[in-house]
Amino acid sequence: MNYWALIIIFIFCSVYGYPQSSIQSGYVYLDENRNGHFDQGEKPLPGISISNGCDIVQTNGQGEYKIPLLDDGVIFMIKPSNYIPALKDENISNFFAFHRPEGSPGLKYEGLAKSRLPDQVNFALYSNPGEEEFRVALLGDTQVEKIEHVSHVAKLVAEQLINEQVDFVVPLGDLVFDDLDLFDPLKKVLGRIGSPVYYVYGNHDRNYDAAGLVYRDETYKANFGPSWYAFNYGEHAFLVLNNVFPENGTRKFEAKIDDLQLKFIANFIKTVPTTHSVHLLMHIPLEELANRDALFQMLKGHAHVYAYAGHTHTQYFKNFKENEGWPNDKPLSELVAGAVCGAWWLGNKDIYGVPVSMMGDGTPKGYWIMDVDGSSRTLTYRVSGNSTNDQMHIWTPPASVDHQPSMGDNDILVNVFAGNESTEVKIKIEDGDWILMEKVLEPDPFYVSQIIAMEQQKNPDEKMPYYRDKFPVSQHLWKARVPSDIGSGVYKIIVRASDDTGLNAKSQALLFIK
């Protein structure tokens, strides 16, 4: 398909009334000597997608593109499969350029400096074969509020991931807790992992004093790049969304995708073969998205769609089916990936001075690893600072949670941190038979006991976690009754959990019977 035919296919956003200042042009090329310049003899790359945040065009046979430049806009390249962009400082991909003749408006936190794009904006790519298999680190809310928290991220995440050999890292928004000056030290820490980092924008990453949608993310842009974009990796398309829709003049917001971004999504999906997997990366989960139906309809015909979010400081899986507006036979599978910060870095501290900060559903703070092999994917939860085998917590009686009637003296409860609706959890006592445990929707008893203990301490310097419900319901809790005919003594119990996401875990505990 030729270049001008593609222009006809992608309806330009200027037609919809978005102001444009000029036509931007440039080249995409294979930077064989990796010097960042389009040198004579270097290969131009055709068929590479370029966007202004709304329109998408593709480079012609000579590697050239032409696209309208929207006022106060951006030009970015959509990474093609089996190539990778050059990296900026802190391992942020060099795939974008901003056009800001007047710079960002006066804001509390520094935004984009004054800049005009040159006549040509060229993008360099390196060859990156072998994208059939790759590994991704998914980080729920880091939400650092002070520099001490950045040190915790370094210790609990960056130092662990340095040895993981991940292909790229995705922090899923709420990078900071309103103090946007912490963007800089945080990106320096995550950049030391040594892999490209693709950032997602969250509601606490916002310029609260900005007027209108256009400037809600100025400081974010100055540090990380556009707040919505896309990239391809093998036969997988990744779509990064900004679904934080602010209410002007207030700190309130709605989970919603704005019209300009919706047009970009529609244009991008047209470039993705229906046989490829689509991965939606966002901060606020899909179940809270006001215009979810519009997004879903754009994905009609795509059989393999997955979503990843943060925001809730709990973690769970959710499948969207036809009765919830999903237009395809195979459900959309969403992972709400918890939080690196757990419960906002709150709670008692461990021996190293790091807050225990357990999430409200009883999940220890941590992050996820996604391994992709062809069209299959495996998801593994990593508890920060712990063994990779640490996948569950077993609660055995006697219990001391007096006000929780569901937690009796004869209940064993197991919190499988990566559990979902398909997870099968079995238990056995000593050499007895395996017994299938019952999935229940209840608060995690260990979390409840910790909150009660914190309340009793009444330490004025310790903040309490602020969930909407004091004791949130856990989505990954299983229960079994202790057999009534068991005699007094100390027994070894073994629990195993498995499912179709790749979970295959086993743990053990001791059961005391008086």
XYZ file of C-alpha atoms in Angstrom:
514
model
C 0.000 0.000 0.000
C 1.464 3.385 -0.897
C 1.983 6.394 1.357
C -0.828 8.572 -0.025
C -3.332 5.733 0.194
C -2.556 5.487 3.885
C -3.276 9.186 4.339
C -6.746 8.564 2.941
C -7.321 5.664 5.343
C -6.407 7.589 8.486
C -8.771 10.542 8.811
C -6.735 13.475 10.031
C -7.687 14.953 13.363
C -7.530 18.463 11.922
C -10.745 17.573 10.094
C -12.391 17.203 13.516
C -11.390 20.721 14.511
C -8.133 20.082 16.358
C -5.840 23.010 15.503
C -2.726 22.254 13.485
C 0.217 24.546 12.815
C 2.007 22.789 9.945
C 2.898 19.511 8.283
C 5.776 17.722 9.971
C 8.081 15.442 8.019
C 11.051 13.228 8.703
C 12.577 9.803 8.214
C 12.829 6.528 10.086
C 16.067 4.650 9.498
C 18.214 1.762 10.684
C 20.986 3.418 12.676
C 23.690 0.860 11.963
C 26.535 2.837 13.547
C 24.288 3.952 16.454
C 25.366 7.578 16.325
C 21.846 9.044 16.251
C 22.237 10.574 12.780
C 20.725 9.521 9.457
C 24.009 9.010 7.646
C 24.501 8.458 3.953
C 24.177 4.782 3.159
C 22.021 3.938 6.182
C 18.844 2.049 5.373
C 15.513 3.936 5.432
C 12.678 1.874 6.885
C 9.276 1.781 5.141
C 5.956 0.949 6.798
C 6.810 2.403 10.225
C 3.874 4.079 11.991
C 4.189 7.725 13.069
C 1.562 9.584 15.116
C 0.736 13.066 16.363
C -1.306 11.601 19.214
C -4.359 11.240 16.979
C -3.507 10.559 13.341
C -1.268 7.702 12.264
C 0.647 7.528 8.986
C 3.301 5.122 7.815
C 6.651 5.828 6.234
C 6.877 5.403 2.468
C 9.401 3.371 0.495
C 12.102 5.937 1.239
C 11.400 5.856 4.982
C 9.753 9.293 4.884
C 6.591 10.423 6.664
C 4.431 13.540 6.559
C 1.823 14.244 9.230
C -0.088 17.282 10.556
C 1.541 18.836 13.598
C -1.134 19.786 16.121
C -0.677 22.977 18.145
C 1.313 22.361 21.344
C 1.652 18.861 20.010
C 3.902 15.852 19.819
C 5.260 13.570 17.117
C 6.065 10.006 18.079
C 7.040 6.754 16.439
C 5.237 3.510 17.206
C 7.942 0.920 17.791
C 7.714 -1.832 15.158
C 8.323 -5.475 15.938
C 11.932 -6.667 15.806
C 13.331 -3.147 16.097
C 13.994 -0.989 19.130
C 14.491 2.782 19.445
C 17.617 4.341 20.822
C 17.449 4.999 24.554
C 17.625 8.355 26.302
C 18.935 8.843 29.812
C 17.265 6.635 32.417
C 16.495 4.051 29.690
C 13.490 5.946 28.331
C 12.987 5.168 24.644
C 13.792 8.002 22.247
C 10.611 7.773 20.185
C 9.002 11.217 20.632
C 9.524 14.956 20.145
C 7.387 17.811 21.512
C 6.463 21.043 19.732
C 5.949 23.794 22.315
C 6.728 27.271 20.920
C 5.609 28.891 24.190
C 6.558 26.050 26.513
C 4.257 24.826 29.246
C 2.052 27.379 31.017
C 3.198 28.573 34.425
C 2.673 25.647 36.779
C 3.807 24.704 40.274
C 5.971 21.923 38.856
C 8.180 22.487 35.834
C 6.807 21.332 32.496
C 8.102 21.440 28.925
C 10.600 24.089 27.896
C 10.050 26.276 24.833
C 10.853 24.287 21.716
C 10.119 24.230 18.009
C 10.552 21.116 15.971
C 13.066 21.272 13.114
C 11.904 20.835 9.536
C 12.675 17.143 9.821
C 12.288 14.926 12.883
C 14.075 11.649 12.240
C 13.756 8.506 14.329
C 16.533 5.942 14.690
C 15.897 2.233 15.137
C 18.184 -0.671 15.961
C 17.599 -4.267 14.959
C 16.113 -6.340 17.807
C 15.585 -9.922 16.611
C 14.126 -12.633 18.813
C 10.981 -10.859 19.997
C 9.012 -14.117 19.902
C 9.995 -14.562 23.555
C 10.218 -11.721 26.045
C 9.846 -10.834 29.717
C 8.073 -7.779 31.161
C 8.073 -6.343 34.687
C 4.697 -4.807 35.605
C 4.850 -2.376 38.521
C 1.674 -1.261 40.266
C 1.671 2.101 42.043
C 5.139 3.056 43.305
C 3.465 6.227 44.654
C 6.499 7.760 46.322
C 5.694 10.714 48.582
C 9.204 11.493 49.818
C 12.766 10.649 48.864
C 12.850 7.867 51.475
C 10.213 6.050 49.431
C 12.398 6.272 46.323
C 15.075 4.441 48.306
C 12.521 1.731 49.108
C 11.765 1.324 45.380
C 15.496 1.001 44.723
C 15.887 -1.706 47.354
C 12.658 -3.652 46.766
C 12.299 -3.421 42.990
C 15.272 -2.060 41.054
C 17.912 -4.126 42.831
C 15.853 -7.290 42.348
C 15.106 -6.633 38.680
C 18.717 -5.905 37.731
C 19.284 -9.662 37.759
C 15.948 -10.579 36.125
C 16.972 -9.746 32.529
C 13.594 -8.250 31.708
C 13.091 -6.901 28.183
C 11.145 -3.886 29.401
C 9.541 -2.424 32.511
C 6.041 -0.903 32.775
C 5.216 1.221 35.848
C 1.403 1.398 35.807
C 0.856 4.966 37.005
C 0.726 6.822 40.312
C 4.466 6.977 40.063
C 4.477 9.643 42.779
C 2.029 10.883 45.397
C 1.412 14.432 44.056
C 5.018 15.675 44.538
C 6.084 15.784 40.890
C 9.646 16.776 41.819
C 10.110 13.099 42.709
C 9.730 12.064 39.054
C 13.434 12.725 38.518
C 14.934 10.554 41.283
C 12.365 7.826 40.625
C 13.208 7.569 36.918
C 16.914 7.496 37.790
C 16.313 4.514 40.082
C 14.105 2.582 37.637
C 16.495 3.417 34.809
C 19.233 1.513 36.626
C 17.369 -1.748 36.028
C 19.015 -1.619 32.619
C 15.937 -2.230 30.450
C 13.684 0.178 28.517
C 10.999 1.675 30.772
C 7.553 2.485 29.330
C 5.710 4.710 31.790
C 1.954 5.012 32.398
C 0.303 8.177 33.751
C -1.760 8.056 36.972
C -4.088 10.417 38.826
C -1.397 11.352 41.383
C 1.011 12.248 38.539
C -1.156 15.202 37.565
C -0.531 18.936 37.375
C -3.449 19.936 39.605
C -3.088 23.628 38.764
C -3.331 23.074 34.996
C -6.330 24.341 33.062
C -7.912 21.807 30.740
C -6.996 18.392 29.440
C -4.058 19.495 27.300
C -1.903 20.556 30.243
C -2.899 17.978 32.881
C 0.314 16.024 32.314
C 2.951 18.669 31.498
C 5.478 17.639 34.142
C 4.918 13.981 33.316
C 5.593 14.722 29.637
C 8.774 16.627 30.472
C 10.092 13.594 32.334
C 8.711 10.569 30.509
C 7.189 11.564 27.154
C 3.606 11.389 25.860
C 0.974 10.033 28.239
C -0.600 7.869 25.543
C 1.272 5.980 22.859
C 1.795 2.467 21.515
C 4.530 -0.002 20.659
C 4.825 -3.477 19.171
C 6.848 -6.415 20.398
C 6.771 -9.546 18.262
C 3.125 -10.388 17.574
C 1.993 -8.286 20.530
C 0.679 -4.715 20.384
C 0.942 -2.611 23.548
C -1.370 0.387 23.906
C -0.553 2.825 26.721
C -3.610 4.833 27.805
C -4.182 7.973 29.854
C -7.572 7.370 31.462
C -7.392 10.144 34.076
C -9.964 12.796 33.096
C -9.671 15.741 35.520
C -12.409 18.040 36.734
C -11.107 21.567 36.175
C -10.284 23.558 39.257
C -10.499 20.586 41.611
C -8.518 17.496 42.509
C -11.431 15.334 41.370
C -11.222 13.168 38.277
C -13.152 10.615 36.285
C -11.877 7.420 34.723
C -12.376 8.308 31.081
C -10.497 8.430 27.777
C -10.720 11.781 25.989
C -11.903 12.126 22.380
C -8.492 12.868 20.848
C -7.047 9.754 22.427
C -10.007 7.630 21.309
C -9.283 8.622 17.717
C -5.657 7.600 18.192
C -6.749 4.233 19.581
C -9.098 3.650 16.646
C -6.331 4.496 14.180
C -3.793 2.297 15.935
C -6.070 -0.731 16.167
C -6.481 -0.576 12.369
C -2.755 -1.310 12.067
C -2.861 -4.386 14.329
C -3.607 -7.767 12.704
C -6.521 -9.489 14.420
C -4.286 -12.512 15.016
C -1.934 -10.451 17.198
C -2.436 -9.976 20.930
C -3.400 -6.519 22.212
C -2.250 -5.426 25.677
C -3.892 -2.355 27.257
C -1.699 -0.583 29.816
C -3.492 1.957 32.020
C -3.708 3.218 35.578
C -7.404 3.031 36.506
C -9.010 -0.403 35.964
C -11.460 -0.949 33.120
C -14.399 -1.548 35.459
C -14.237 2.137 36.466
C -13.907 3.502 32.908
C -16.885 5.708 31.978
C -16.582 5.168 28.207
C -15.478 1.556 28.332
C -18.023 0.527 25.704
C -16.460 2.850 23.115
C -13.051 1.300 23.762
C -14.453 -2.225 23.625
C -16.120 -1.676 20.255
C -12.801 -0.615 18.737
C -11.382 -4.006 19.718
C -14.128 -6.037 18.068
C -12.636 -8.905 16.111
C -9.448 -9.056 18.188
C -9.476 -12.412 19.924
C -6.535 -11.956 22.295
C -6.907 -8.804 24.403
C -5.459 -8.249 27.865
C -5.484 -5.277 30.238
C -3.231 -4.240 33.116
C -3.908 -1.544 35.713
C -3.051 -0.363 39.218
C -4.866 2.295 41.292
C -6.756 0.146 43.829
C -3.824 -0.973 46.030
C -5.321 -4.443 45.889
C -4.802 -7.047 43.214
C -7.115 -9.305 41.307
C -8.029 -10.679 37.897
C -11.263 -9.867 36.101
C -12.660 -11.321 32.875
C -14.936 -9.104 30.776
C -17.508 -11.112 28.829
C -20.311 -10.389 26.379
C -22.785 -9.581 29.170
C -20.486 -6.678 30.148
C -20.280 -5.253 26.648
C -17.204 -7.120 25.450
C -17.829 -7.791 21.731
C -15.738 -10.958 21.298
C -16.276 -14.589 22.242
C -13.018 -14.894 24.171
C -13.170 -12.722 27.323
C -10.843 -9.796 27.874
C -8.584 -10.708 30.792
C -7.610 -7.844 33.123
C -4.925 -7.922 35.807
C -5.157 -5.247 38.490
C -1.546 -5.469 39.569
C -1.566 -4.228 43.140
C 1.051 -1.721 44.293
C 4.793 -1.654 44.758
C 4.109 0.679 47.703
C 1.509 -1.700 49.159
C -0.740 0.462 51.315
C 0.949 3.795 50.492
C 4.190 2.958 52.359
C 2.219 2.974 55.643
C 2.304 0.755 58.701
C 4.940 -0.701 60.986
C 8.508 -1.002 59.705
C 10.615 -4.108 59.278
C 14.150 -4.511 60.636
C 15.522 -2.560 57.668
C 13.231 0.408 58.221
C 10.906 -0.361 55.294
C 7.154 -0.176 56.030
C 5.465 -3.578 55.886
C 2.599 -1.789 54.110
C 0.452 -4.814 53.315
C -2.272 -4.209 50.750
C -5.862 -4.199 51.959
C -6.577 -7.636 50.489
C -3.737 -9.228 52.454
C -1.210 -9.161 49.611
C 2.372 -8.222 50.518
C 3.759 -5.390 48.387
C 5.487 -6.501 45.196
C 5.313 -6.569 41.405
C 4.517 -8.900 38.499
C 6.615 -10.664 35.881
C 4.994 -11.544 32.555
C 6.749 -14.104 30.360
C 5.592 -14.258 26.748
C 6.400 -17.102 24.375
C 4.727 -16.729 21.007
C 1.026 -16.239 21.711
C 1.136 -17.613 25.265
C 1.852 -15.670 28.448
C 2.634 -16.606 32.043
C 2.119 -14.221 34.970
C 4.073 -14.528 38.218
C 3.744 -12.374 41.325
C 6.955 -11.442 43.128
C 6.763 -10.424 46.778
C 9.363 -7.682 47.193
C 12.470 -8.942 48.945
C 11.191 -12.525 49.224
C 11.800 -15.805 47.460
C 10.016 -16.374 44.153
C 8.335 -19.336 45.877
C 6.488 -17.010 48.268
C 3.036 -17.163 46.657
C 0.589 -17.528 49.537
C -0.063 -16.980 53.232
C -1.688 -19.698 55.319
C -3.773 -18.611 58.324
C -4.443 -21.312 60.888
C -6.429 -21.184 64.154
C -6.457 -20.137 66.926
C -7.771 -16.779 65.709
C -8.012 -13.550 67.678
C -10.233 -11.538 65.370
C -13.244 -11.360 67.658
C -15.464 -9.153 65.504
C -15.109 -11.217 62.309
C -17.768 -13.940 62.558
C -16.661 -15.746 59.399
C -13.292 -16.514 61.001
C -14.032 -19.332 63.409
C -11.636 -21.346 65.542
C -11.802 -24.223 63.070
C -11.103 -22.359 59.819
C -7.927 -22.461 57.767
C -7.710 -19.598 55.280
C -5.197 -19.313 52.456
C -4.468 -16.088 50.615
C -3.043 -16.991 47.194
C -1.610 -13.648 46.118
C -1.898 -14.358 42.375
C -5.149 -16.292 42.629
C -8.121 -15.847 40.313
C -11.465 -17.446 39.471
C -9.790 -20.417 37.776
C -7.312 -21.112 40.585
C -7.688 -24.508 42.225
C -6.477 -24.629 45.823
C -6.141 -27.915 47.699
C -5.054 -28.743 51.231
C -4.007 -31.879 53.056
C -3.114 -32.593 56.673
C -0.042 -34.791 57.109
C -0.421 -37.749 54.717
C -4.185 -37.419 54.359
C -6.164 -36.918 51.181
C -6.088 -33.674 49.228
C -9.213 -31.600 49.951
C -10.496 -28.890 47.614
C -10.706 -25.530 49.400
C -13.644 -23.150 48.942
C -13.089 -19.725 47.392
C -14.609 -17.046 49.640
C -15.055 -13.278 49.462
C -13.957 -12.040 52.876
C -11.365 -9.707 54.376
C -7.979 -11.315 54.866
C -7.757 -12.290 58.566
C -4.055 -11.513 58.891
C -4.552 -8.016 57.441
C -7.461 -7.466 59.840
C -5.333 -8.555 62.803
C -2.541 -6.172 61.778
C -4.898 -3.191 61.508
C -6.396 -3.965 64.914
C -2.893 -4.152 66.382
C -1.985 -0.791 64.831
C -5.133 0.790 66.258
C -4.312 -0.531 69.713
C -0.798 0.898 69.542
C -2.257 4.385 68.990
C 1.023 5.765 67.674
C 0.258 9.330 66.504
C 3.171 9.189 64.033
C 1.747 6.198 62.169
C -0.888 6.817 59.515
C -3.507 4.164 58.920
C -4.163 2.837 55.399
C -7.116 4.693 53.879
C -9.189 2.191 51.951
C -12.833 3.018 51.251
C -13.766 0.020 53.355
C -11.795 -0.457 56.548
C -11.311 -4.131 55.747
C -11.488 -4.656 51.955
C -12.694 -7.996 50.643
C -9.934 -10.168 49.221
C -10.527 -11.616 45.749
C -8.064 -14.472 46.285
C -8.936 -16.147 49.583
C -9.732 -19.847 50.096
C -11.165 -21.575 53.180
C -11.286 -25.082 54.636
C -12.617 -26.406 57.949
C -10.377 -28.310 60.310
C -11.773 -31.879 60.522
C -13.871 -32.316 63.659
C -12.394 -35.731 64.441
C -8.761 -34.636 64.576
C -7.054 -35.083 67.936
C -4.885 -32.637 69.846
C -1.344 -32.107 68.613
C 0.756 -30.247 66.070
C 0.141 -31.159 62.430
C 1.845 -30.270 59.177
C -0.519 -28.963 56.531
C 0.379 -28.579 52.863
C -1.411 -26.282 50.408
C -1.006 -26.230 46.653
C -2.484 -23.813 44.107
C -2.526 -23.928 40.315
C -4.341 -22.308 37.397
C -4.146 -21.449 33.701
C -2.077 -18.254 34.179
C 1.011 -20.292 35.057
C 0.555 -20.437 38.832
C 1.899 -23.643 40.349
C 2.682 -23.025 43.999
C 2.995 -25.027 47.178
C 3.441 -24.007 50.798
C 3.151 -25.506 54.253
C 2.326 -24.484 57.800
C 1.791 -25.986 61.229
C -1.665 -26.496 62.694
C -2.016 -26.456 66.493
C -4.933 -28.414 67.961
C -5.485 -28.048 71.713
